[in-house]
Amino acid sequence: MKLELANNVYYVGIIDWDLRNFHGHSTHRGSTYNSYLVIDDKIALIDNVKAPFTNQFIKNIKEVIGDLSKIDYLICNHLEGDHTGSLPTLVKLCPNAQIVTSEKGKAGFLRMYKEDWDIKAVKEGDTINLGTRTLTFVPVPMIHWPDSMMTYMTPDNILFSNDAFGQHYASSKRLDSENPIHEIMEEAAKYYANIVMHVSLLIKKTLQKVTESLKLKIDMICPSHGVVWKDHIQDILAAYTKWANRETKEKILIIYDTMWHSTEKMAFALAEGIQEEGVEVKIYNLTLTDNSDIMTEVLDARGLLIGSPTINNGMFPTVGGFLTYLKGLKPPAKYACAFGSYGWNSKNTMKQINANLKEAMIPEILEPITFNFTPDPEELDKCKEFGKVFAKKIKEGGKI
Ligand code: FEO
């Protein structure tokens, strides 16, 4: 079915209904690989799709223009396989088309596909005229890879933003306003937390560049995943500004695993104290919850309490895995503390957790709280009291 987003701008992407894991990121609502066809004196195809969906993708394009050899430009905003997987087939079917990508993308294509394609590398501000429309290229390194760029089209004022502003969200309705906004914003937050949270400073600069220095007027944002932003552009820009500023709220996450429920008892006692101070708290057992779902909550949490029992003189494996993921994503939390029950000695476990929290660049890491084997009622009271103290810090020190 032809889907015209604006005059002669067609959606020709793919809906991946079954996707439940995108390189480690859980995708409960599936995803889409978006591609856009612009028809003018010249025809440009912006981004393409994951390799297994190539046949359906070709069919989508044919429904609009019939013959793929009419395509003049294959714009590749980003090298990753979910946006270039069908390029080897496209190159054969579009003999008149010029591949266009960033300078880093050009180098990456040679490594990725080992093909001697004729690729035009563009830099910031370079343009391609399609007839009545002009494409302007804006490299945005690290959003998501070093090669990433955006393409801005006038006079329609459409920003083809690639991974930025994306959401893993499968729906036959392609516009923001046609879907429940809370679902889309939830997926946009999860996407940000898991894909680009660690480059928040770059996101901030990019937002400033797009809206202040380049002063791009944006009437539509066409990302490479999820819905097209049209009626909620200001909402997603405001959300990105908030996330990029690493704004946190009075919220504490208790993230733990447990062997014989002792560390779990400590987790619940900590939560009791936090609740008594009126601060929001959420508890996640790492055996039961996916890391990428927890990361969505990490996006605006001011405090993290990480609990682990000791096994083989170190952290529980699920805790180690979570912390490895966390430190790479550089959470905005201001305070953190380790806790846990142990059999013989917890020194190394607590040291390992703290080392990870330090690498995650959390400004203040408090002295760990640990107890031998099953915590008794007095020790659980101490946990509760510590929960109160930690909650007070969260309330008082929000400005750090
Ligand atoms: Fe959607 Fe970085 O690829």
Tab-separated table of N, CA, C and O in Angstrom, residues 254 256-271 283 285 306-310 316 339-343 350 369-377 379-381 383-384:
chain	number	residue	atom	x	y	z
A	254	ILE	N	16.609	0.487	43.165
A	254	ILE	CA	17.337	-0.563	43.888
A	254	ILE	C	17.437	-1.734	42.917
A	254	ILE	O	16.418	-2.321	42.526
A	256	TYR	N	19.238	-5.341	42.128
A	256	TYR	CA	19.954	-6.348	42.923
A	256	TYR	C	19.745	-7.745	42.347
A	256	TYR	O	18.879	-7.978	41.493
A	257	ASP	N	20.546	-8.674	42.852
A	257	ASP	CA	20.218	-10.092	42.700
A	257	ASP	C	20.476	-10.755	44.048
A	257	ASP	O	21.070	-10.132	44.947
A	258	THR	N	20.026	-11.979	44.201
A	258	THR	CA	20.066	-12.602	45.520
A	258	THR	C	20.235	-14.119	45.376
A	258	THR	O	19.787	-14.695	44.384
A	259	MET	N	20.926	-14.742	46.336
A	259	MET	CA	21.087	-16.203	46.293
A	259	MET	C	20.075	-16.894	47.201
A	259	MET	O	19.353	-17.780	46.805
A	260	TRP	N	20.047	-16.453	48.469
A	260	TRP	CA	19.161	-17.070	49.478
A	260	TRP	C	18.274	-16.011	50.133
A	260	TRP	O	17.940	-16.112	51.303
A	261	HIS	N	17.931	-14.979	49.387
A	261	HIS	CA	16.974	-13.934	49.804
A	261	HIS	C	17.508	-12.965	50.857
A	261	HIS	O	16.749	-12.122	51.331
A	262	SER	N	18.800	-13.079	51.234
A	262	SER	CA	19.303	-12.143	52.250
A	262	SER	C	19.528	-10.755	51.635
A	262	SER	O	19.093	-9.735	52.210
A	263	THR	N	20.171	-10.708	50.485
A	263	THR	CA	20.365	-9.407	49.814
A	263	THR	C	18.994	-8.821	49.455
A	263	THR	O	18.785	-7.604	49.535
A	264	GLU	N	18.069	-9.697	49.117
A	264	GLU	CA	16.701	-9.237	48.802
A	264	GLU	C	16.051	-8.580	50.022
A	264	GLU	O	15.410	-7.531	49.917
A	265	LYS	N	16.234	-9.208	51.198
A	265	LYS	CA	15.667	-8.616	52.440
A	265	LYS	C	16.233	-7.210	52.640
A	265	LYS	O	15.520	-6.281	53.015
A	266	MET	N	17.530	-7.076	52.390
A	266	MET	CA	18.173	-5.760	52.542
A	266	MET	C	17.563	-4.761	51.547
A	266	MET	O	17.300	-3.604	51.900
A	267	ALA	N	17.316	-5.237	50.316
A	267	ALA	CA	16.754	-4.351	49.287
A	267	ALA	C	15.400	-3.801	49.734
A	267	ALA	O	15.130	-2.593	49.631
A	268	PHE	N	14.561	-4.681	50.268
A	268	PHE	CA	13.226	-4.233	50.675
A	268	PHE	C	13.275	-3.335	51.913
A	268	PHE	O	12.473	-2.408	52.041
A	269	ALA	N	14.242	-3.587	52.813
A	269	ALA	CA	14.377	-2.711	53.989
A	269	ALA	C	14.862	-1.321	53.560
A	269	ALA	O	14.381	-0.305	54.069
A	270	LEU	N	15.790	-1.275	52.617
A	270	LEU	CA	16.260	0.014	52.081
A	270	LEU	C	15.077	0.787	51.481
A	270	LEU	O	14.901	1.987	51.728
A	271	ALA	N	14.254	0.065	50.713
A	271	ALA	CA	13.109	0.702	50.052
A	271	ALA	C	12.126	1.273	51.074
A	271	ALA	O	11.549	2.345	50.868
A	283	ILE	N	12.193	-1.174	42.646
A	283	ILE	CA	13.099	-2.296	42.922
A	283	ILE	C	13.129	-3.230	41.715
A	283	ILE	O	12.069	-3.609	41.197
A	285	ASN	N	14.839	-6.903	40.422
A	285	ASN	CA	15.627	-8.124	40.597
A	285	ASN	C	16.213	-8.466	39.227
A	285	ASN	O	15.484	-8.653	38.245
A	306	ILE	N	22.951	-0.649	44.411
A	306	ILE	CA	23.261	-1.883	43.682
A	306	ILE	C	23.575	-3.001	44.687
A	306	ILE	O	24.541	-2.907	45.451
A	307	GLY	N	22.755	-4.048	44.654
A	307	GLY	CA	22.923	-5.117	45.632
A	307	GLY	C	23.408	-6.418	45.014
A	307	GLY	O	22.904	-6.848	43.981
A	308	SER	N	24.388	-7.028	45.691
A	308	SER	CA	24.874	-8.312	45.190
A	308	SER	C	25.338	-9.200	46.340
A	308	SER	O	26.056	-8.745	47.239
A	309	PRO	N	24.958	-10.471	46.300
A	309	PRO	CA	25.593	-11.415	47.214
A	309	PRO	C	27.007	-11.688	46.701
A	309	PRO	O	27.349	-11.269	45.589
A	310	THR	N	27.797	-12.379	47.507
A	310	THR	CA	29.158	-12.714	47.061
A	310	THR	C	29.200	-14.161	46.587
A	310	THR	O	28.708	-15.059	47.277
A	316	PHE	N	27.855	-11.275	41.890
A	316	PHE	CA	26.965	-12.214	41.221
A	316	PHE	C	27.031	-11.917	39.713
A	316	PHE	O	27.092	-10.741	39.326
A	339	PHE	N	25.412	-2.649	48.197
A	339	PHE	CA	24.999	-3.363	49.411
A	339	PHE	C	24.924	-4.859	49.095
A	339	PHE	O	24.974	-5.269	47.941
A	340	GLY	N	24.834	-5.670	50.157
A	340	GLY	CA	24.692	-7.106	49.909
A	340	GLY	C	25.025	-7.950	51.124
A	340	GLY	O	25.696	-7.508	52.061
A	341	SER	N	24.561	-9.167	51.072
A	341	SER	CA	24.870	-10.150	52.109
A	341	SER	C	26.038	-11.019	51.618
A	341	SER	O	26.230	-11.172	50.407
A	342	TYR	N	26.799	-11.561	52.559
A	342	TYR	CA	27.942	-12.394	52.151
A	342	TYR	C	28.076	-13.580	53.109
A	342	TYR	O	27.537	-13.563	54.217
A	343	GLY	N	28.823	-14.601	52.676
A	343	GLY	CA	29.086	-15.741	53.536
A	343	GLY	C	30.351	-15.511	54.340
A	343	GLY	O	30.315	-15.434	55.558
A	350	MET	N	32.214	-5.723	47.006
A	350	MET	CA	31.898	-4.297	47.136
A	350	MET	C	32.915	-3.450	46.345
A	350	MET	O	32.563	-2.454	45.734
A	369	ILE	N	27.090	-1.063	52.309
A	369	ILE	CA	26.443	-1.598	53.502
A	369	ILE	C	26.297	-3.116	53.299
A	369	ILE	O	25.658	-3.565	52.351
A	370	THR	N	26.959	-3.892	54.176
A	370	THR	CA	26.949	-5.355	53.994
A	370	THR	C	26.747	-6.056	55.341
A	370	THR	O	27.150	-5.548	56.386
A	371	PHE	N	26.123	-7.245	55.283
A	371	PHE	CA	25.929	-8.051	56.481
A	371	PHE	C	26.226	-9.513	56.181
A	371	PHE	O	26.038	-9.965	55.047
A	372	ASN	N	26.656	-10.226	57.232
A	372	ASN	CA	27.017	-11.640	57.096
A	372	ASN	C	25.751	-12.517	57.101
A	372	ASN	O	24.877	-12.362	57.963
A	373	PHE	N	25.682	-13.430	56.139
A	373	PHE	CA	24.548	-14.368	56.012
A	373	PHE	C	23.193	-13.647	56.146
A	373	PHE	O	23.010	-12.588	55.565
A	374	THR	N	22.272	-14.216	56.942
A	374	THR	CA	20.923	-13.631	57.017
A	374	THR	C	20.922	-12.387	57.905
A	374	THR	O	21.319	-12.468	59.075
A	375	PRO	N	20.493	-11.238	57.388
A	375	PRO	CA	20.450	-10.048	58.249
A	375	PRO	C	19.388	-10.204	59.342
A	375	PRO	O	18.289	-10.695	59.079
A	376	ASP	N	19.765	-9.847	60.589
A	376	ASP	CA	18.778	-9.952	61.671
A	376	ASP	C	17.950	-8.662	61.717
A	376	ASP	O	18.241	-7.701	61.003
A	377	PRO	N	16.886	-8.624	62.553
A	377	PRO	CA	15.988	-7.446	62.544
A	377	PRO	C	16.731	-6.126	62.768
A	377	PRO	O	16.398	-5.113	62.142
A	379	GLU	N	19.775	-5.408	61.949
A	379	GLU	CA	20.522	-5.069	60.717
A	379	GLU	C	19.573	-4.563	59.621
A	379	GLU	O	19.908	-3.645	58.874
A	380	LEU	N	18.385	-5.144	59.587
A	380	LEU	CA	17.407	-4.649	58.601
A	380	LEU	C	16.952	-3.240	58.976
A	380	LEU	O	16.696	-2.409	58.098
A	381	ASP	N	16.891	-2.970	60.273
A	381	ASP	CA	16.579	-1.597	60.701
A	381	ASP	C	17.664	-0.636	60.240
A	381	ASP	O	17.387	0.497	59.844
A	383	CYS	N	19.457	-1.002	57.589
A	383	CYS	CA	19.222	-0.798	56.142
A	383	CYS	C	18.145	0.264	55.939
A	383	CYS	O	18.282	1.156	55.097
A	384	LYS	N	17.072	0.135	56.723
A	384	LYS	CA	15.968	1.090	56.604
A	384	LYS	C	16.458	2.513	56.905
A	384	LYS	O	16.142	3.462	56.181
